[in-house]
mmCIF file of C-alpha atoms in Angstrom:
data_model
loop_
_atom_site.group_PDB
_atom_site.id
_atom_site.type_symbol
_atom_site.label_atom_id
_atom_site.label_comp_id
_atom_site.label_asym_id
_atom_site.label_seq_id
_atom_site.Cartn_x
_atom_site.Cartn_y
_atom_site.Cartn_z
ATOM 1 C CA UNK A 1 0.010 -0.190 -0.015
ATOM 2 C CA UNK A 2 0.979 3.414 -0.976
ATOM 3 C CA UNK A 3 1.629 5.613 2.274
ATOM 4 C CA UNK A 4 1.121 9.282 2.444
ATOM 5 C CA UNK A 5 4.497 10.932 3.082
ATOM 6 C CA UNK A 6 4.856 15.175 3.874
ATOM 7 C CA UNK A 7 7.962 16.402 2.855
ATOM 8 C CA UNK A 8 8.723 19.519 5.190
ATOM 9 C CA UNK A 9 11.413 22.284 4.319
ATOM 10 C CA UNK A 10 12.365 25.341 6.538
ATOM 11 C CA UNK A 11 12.377 28.775 4.679
ATOM 12 C CA UNK A 12 15.246 30.732 5.094
ATOM 13 C CA UNK A 13 16.330 34.085 3.510
ATOM 14 C CA UNK A 14 18.382 33.304 0.476
ATOM 15 C CA UNK A 15 21.995 32.793 1.015
ATOM 16 C CA UNK A 16 22.578 34.793 -2.216
ATOM 17 C CA UNK A 17 21.935 38.134 -0.585
ATOM 18 C CA UNK A 18 24.980 38.735 1.203
ATOM 19 C CA UNK A 19 25.503 42.016 1.954
ATOM 20 C CA UNK A 20 22.719 44.445 3.478
ATOM 21 C CA UNK A 21 21.822 46.724 1.314
ATOM 22 C CA UNK A 22 21.158 43.780 -1.071
ATOM 23 C CA UNK A 23 18.805 41.648 1.321
ATOM 24 C CA UNK A 24 15.505 42.166 -0.142
ATOM 25 C CA UNK A 25 12.048 42.782 2.107
ATOM 26 C CA UNK A 26 10.903 39.733 2.363
ATOM 27 C CA UNK A 27 14.770 38.426 3.359
ATOM 28 C CA UNK A 28 14.679 40.588 5.838
ATOM 29 C CA UNK A 29 11.106 39.276 7.372
ATOM 30 C CA UNK A 30 12.773 35.446 6.983
ATOM 31 C CA UNK A 31 15.155 37.180 9.105
ATOM 32 C CA UNK A 32 13.335 37.878 11.757
ATOM 33 C CA UNK A 33 10.480 34.507 11.261
ATOM 34 C CA UNK A 34 13.812 32.284 11.578
ATOM 35 C CA UNK A 35 15.220 34.230 13.823
ATOM 36 C CA UNK A 36 12.525 35.046 16.813
ATOM 37 C CA UNK A 37 9.503 32.462 16.414
ATOM 38 C CA UNK A 38 10.464 29.472 16.981
ATOM 39 C CA UNK A 39 11.623 30.106 20.330
ATOM 40 C CA UNK A 40 7.871 31.248 20.655
ATOM 41 C CA UNK A 41 6.494 27.814 18.358
ATOM 42 C CA UNK A 42 6.447 28.672 14.994
ATOM 43 C CA UNK A 43 8.135 29.095 12.234
ATOM 44 C CA UNK A 44 7.935 29.257 8.020
ATOM 45 C CA UNK A 45 8.125 26.187 5.721
ATOM 46 C CA UNK A 46 7.593 25.057 2.756
ATOM 47 C CA UNK A 47 5.532 21.567 2.020
ATOM 48 C CA UNK A 48 5.070 18.878 -0.440
ATOM 49 C CA UNK A 49 3.040 15.345 -0.663
ATOM 50 C CA UNK A 50 4.478 12.288 -1.870
ATOM 51 C CA UNK A 51 2.370 9.711 -2.844
ATOM 52 C CA UNK A 52 2.603 7.101 -5.441
ATOM 53 C CA UNK A 53 6.259 8.015 -6.609
ATOM 54 C CA UNK A 54 5.102 11.870 -7.078
ATOM 55 C CA UNK A 55 5.564 14.775 -4.849
ATOM 56 C CA UNK A 56 2.480 17.360 -5.260
ATOM 57 C CA UNK A 57 3.561 21.166 -3.977
ATOM 58 C CA UNK A 58 1.610 24.607 -4.605
ATOM 59 C CA UNK A 59 3.476 27.704 -5.518
ATOM 60 C CA UNK A 60 2.338 31.373 -5.959
ATOM 61 C CA UNK A 61 1.788 32.505 -9.912
ATOM 62 C CA UNK A 62 2.186 28.157 -10.533
ATOM 63 C CA UNK A 63 -0.553 26.697 -8.632
ATOM 64 C CA UNK A 64 -0.363 22.684 -8.626
ATOM 65 C CA UNK A 65 3.159 21.480 -8.885
ATOM 66 C CA UNK A 66 3.881 17.567 -9.782
ATOM 67 C CA UNK A 67 7.531 15.932 -10.131
ATOM 68 C CA UNK A 68 9.082 12.948 -9.820
ATOM 69 C CA UNK A 69 9.428 11.728 -5.936
ATOM 70 C CA UNK A 70 12.807 10.459 -6.196
ATOM 71 C CA UNK A 71 13.667 13.837 -8.753
ATOM 72 C CA UNK A 72 14.481 16.965 -8.664
ATOM 73 C CA UNK A 73 12.354 19.332 -5.680
ATOM 74 C CA UNK A 74 9.660 21.352 -7.897
ATOM 75 C CA UNK A 75 7.586 24.729 -5.975
ATOM 76 C CA UNK A 76 10.703 24.845 -3.063
ATOM 77 C CA UNK A 77 11.490 28.437 -2.801
ATOM 78 C CA UNK A 78 14.731 29.575 -3.006
ATOM 79 C CA UNK A 79 17.163 29.964 -0.067
ATOM 80 C CA UNK A 80 14.478 26.833 1.585
ATOM 81 C CA UNK A 81 16.616 24.049 4.124
ATOM 82 C CA UNK A 82 15.236 20.582 3.887
ATOM 83 C CA UNK A 83 13.022 18.648 3.198
ATOM 84 C CA UNK A 84 14.004 18.849 7.211
ATOM 85 C CA UNK A 85 11.215 16.622 7.827
ATOM 86 C CA UNK A 86 9.949 13.584 6.234
ATOM 87 C CA UNK A 87 6.376 12.529 7.963
ATOM 88 C CA UNK A 88 4.229 9.555 7.037
ATOM 89 C CA UNK A 89 0.652 11.095 7.449
ATOM 90 C CA UNK A 90 -0.975 7.250 6.489
ATOM 91 C CA UNK A 91 -2.150 5.046 4.167
ATOM 92 C CA UNK A 92 -3.296 6.369 1.114
ATOM 93 C CA UNK A 93 -6.857 5.203 0.316
ATOM 94 C CA UNK A 94 -7.261 6.477 -3.229
ATOM 95 C CA UNK A 95 -6.674 4.437 -6.636
ATOM 96 C CA UNK A 96 -4.069 6.307 -9.278
ATOM 97 C CA UNK A 97 -7.216 7.418 -10.782
ATOM 98 C CA UNK A 98 -8.261 9.004 -8.086
ATOM 99 C CA UNK A 99 -5.521 10.958 -7.094
ATOM 100 C CA UNK A 100 -5.431 12.110 -10.513
ATOM 101 C CA UNK A 101 -9.042 13.329 -10.274
ATOM 102 C CA UNK A 102 -8.697 15.059 -6.850
ATOM 103 C CA UNK A 103 -5.454 16.590 -8.378
ATOM 104 C CA UNK A 104 -7.271 18.297 -11.374
ATOM 105 C CA UNK A 105 -10.217 19.137 -8.991
ATOM 106 C CA UNK A 106 -8.283 20.972 -6.424
ATOM 107 C CA UNK A 107 -5.801 22.801 -9.050
ATOM 108 C CA UNK A 108 -9.425 24.298 -10.866
ATOM 109 C CA UNK A 109 -11.219 24.935 -8.181
ATOM 110 C CA UNK A 110 -9.424 26.036 -5.714
ATOM 111 C CA UNK A 111 -5.184 25.858 -6.068
ATOM 112 C CA UNK A 112 -4.886 27.340 -9.308
ATOM 113 C CA UNK A 113 -1.862 29.324 -10.231
ATOM 114 C CA UNK A 114 -3.302 33.383 -9.146
ATOM 115 C CA UNK A 115 -5.325 32.024 -5.923
ATOM 116 C CA UNK A 116 -1.900 31.736 -3.492
ATOM 117 C CA UNK A 117 -1.899 34.188 -0.561
ATOM 118 C CA UNK A 118 0.781 34.377 1.933
ATOM 119 C CA UNK A 119 -2.089 33.577 5.003
ATOM 120 C CA UNK A 120 -4.986 32.550 3.215
ATOM 121 C CA UNK A 121 -4.346 29.617 0.453
ATOM 122 C CA UNK A 122 -0.409 28.535 0.656
ATOM 123 C CA UNK A 123 1.429 25.521 0.295
ATOM 124 C CA UNK A 124 0.429 24.444 3.532
ATOM 125 C CA UNK A 125 -3.142 24.229 3.213
ATOM 126 C CA UNK A 126 -3.006 22.732 0.149
ATOM 127 C CA UNK A 127 -0.792 19.998 1.729
ATOM 128 C CA UNK A 128 -3.314 19.408 4.061
ATOM 129 C CA UNK A 129 -6.397 19.463 1.674
ATOM 130 C CA UNK A 130 -4.550 16.821 -0.680
ATOM 131 C CA UNK A 131 -3.814 14.546 2.036
ATOM 132 C CA UNK A 132 -6.833 14.755 3.626
ATOM 133 C CA UNK A 133 -8.546 13.745 0.290
ATOM 134 C CA UNK A 134 -5.939 10.880 0.034
ATOM 135 C CA UNK A 135 -5.820 9.696 3.733
ATOM 136 C CA UNK A 136 -9.497 10.517 5.322
ATOM 137 C CA UNK A 137 -12.027 8.023 5.045
ATOM 138 C CA UNK A 138 -15.015 10.174 5.184
ATOM 139 C CA UNK A 139 -13.470 14.303 4.036
ATOM 140 C CA UNK A 140 -16.167 15.322 6.337
ATOM 141 C CA UNK A 141 -13.317 14.807 8.814
ATOM 142 C CA UNK A 142 -10.097 16.546 9.626
ATOM 143 C CA UNK A 143 -6.849 14.424 9.127
ATOM 144 C CA UNK A 144 -5.226 13.909 12.380
ATOM 145 C CA UNK A 145 -1.778 13.337 11.494
ATOM 146 C CA UNK A 146 -1.374 17.098 9.734
ATOM 147 C CA UNK A 147 1.498 18.868 11.919
ATOM 148 C CA UNK A 148 -0.854 21.934 13.144
ATOM 149 C CA UNK A 149 2.127 23.580 13.748
ATOM 150 C CA UNK A 150 3.321 24.014 10.040
ATOM 151 C CA UNK A 151 0.920 26.788 9.343
ATOM 152 C CA UNK A 152 0.740 28.461 12.635
ATOM 153 C CA UNK A 153 2.261 31.071 11.545
ATOM 154 C CA UNK A 154 -0.147 32.074 8.522
ATOM 155 C CA UNK A 155 -2.948 31.235 10.923
ATOM 156 C CA UNK A 156 -1.552 34.088 13.263
ATOM 157 C CA UNK A 157 -0.855 36.411 10.570
ATOM 158 C CA UNK A 158 -4.316 35.727 9.434
ATOM 159 C CA UNK A 159 -6.071 37.024 12.298
ATOM 160 C CA UNK A 160 -3.690 39.916 12.672
ATOM 161 C CA UNK A 161 -3.886 41.121 8.935
ATOM 162 C CA UNK A 162 -6.434 42.161 7.040
ATOM 163 C CA UNK A 163 -8.047 39.522 3.980
ATOM 164 C CA UNK A 164 -7.757 41.457 0.568
ATOM 165 C CA UNK A 165 -10.729 41.507 -0.904
ATOM 166 C CA UNK A 166 -10.190 39.082 -3.879
ATOM 167 C CA UNK A 167 -8.959 36.529 -1.430
ATOM 168 C CA UNK A 168 -11.067 33.080 -0.519
ATOM 169 C CA UNK A 169 -9.786 31.350 2.504
ATOM 170 C CA UNK A 170 -8.769 27.920 2.622
ATOM 171 C CA UNK A 171 -11.252 25.661 4.283
ATOM 172 C CA UNK A 172 -9.626 22.160 4.303
ATOM 173 C CA UNK A 173 -12.639 19.823 4.933
ATOM 174 C CA UNK A 174 -14.468 21.548 2.565
ATOM 175 C CA UNK A 175 -12.692 21.920 -0.100
ATOM 176 C CA UNK A 176 -10.976 18.042 0.158
ATOM 177 C CA UNK A 177 -15.199 17.140 0.162
ATOM 178 C CA UNK A 178 -15.481 18.451 -3.056
ATOM 179 C CA UNK A 179 -11.979 17.665 -4.468
ATOM 180 C CA UNK A 180 -13.285 13.815 -3.661
ATOM 181 C CA UNK A 181 -16.479 13.954 -5.555
ATOM 182 C CA UNK A 182 -18.862 14.452 -2.285
#
């Protein structure tokens, strides 16, 4: 039986920026996040999901991406470290054909190239939704093996920063239910 494996990458500032005046605003924010927030149980992470010898992820301006499990990582941001952890989420309960249909629904209905939002619809929302489709018997249930700490920073940010008007917040269980054909 195929297992569903979550690969976790730690986001870090771009190592190519060496001089202070060359550091981008994104890298400045990552310096703060990677240096300060782990001490209070937060961090910035990218994830991909491996199933049936393929790896899936979700990236800004690209949408759902797929690569070979034993090939180069796809969709991993520059400067990311890892995978720093690989977590077995459980056995895959779907066939290859069902997986293809689930990916098609997720990529056309919810995780399009223009729908990415760092706090409300990111790679961690995608991998949790896809894993829920593949591992949970009833997609009305939450996947209890998905680590809650992965999206803690995005969830906290979403509570304090107003959502942009065009952004649709991810709803893992509802989207998994639709993607699974229920």
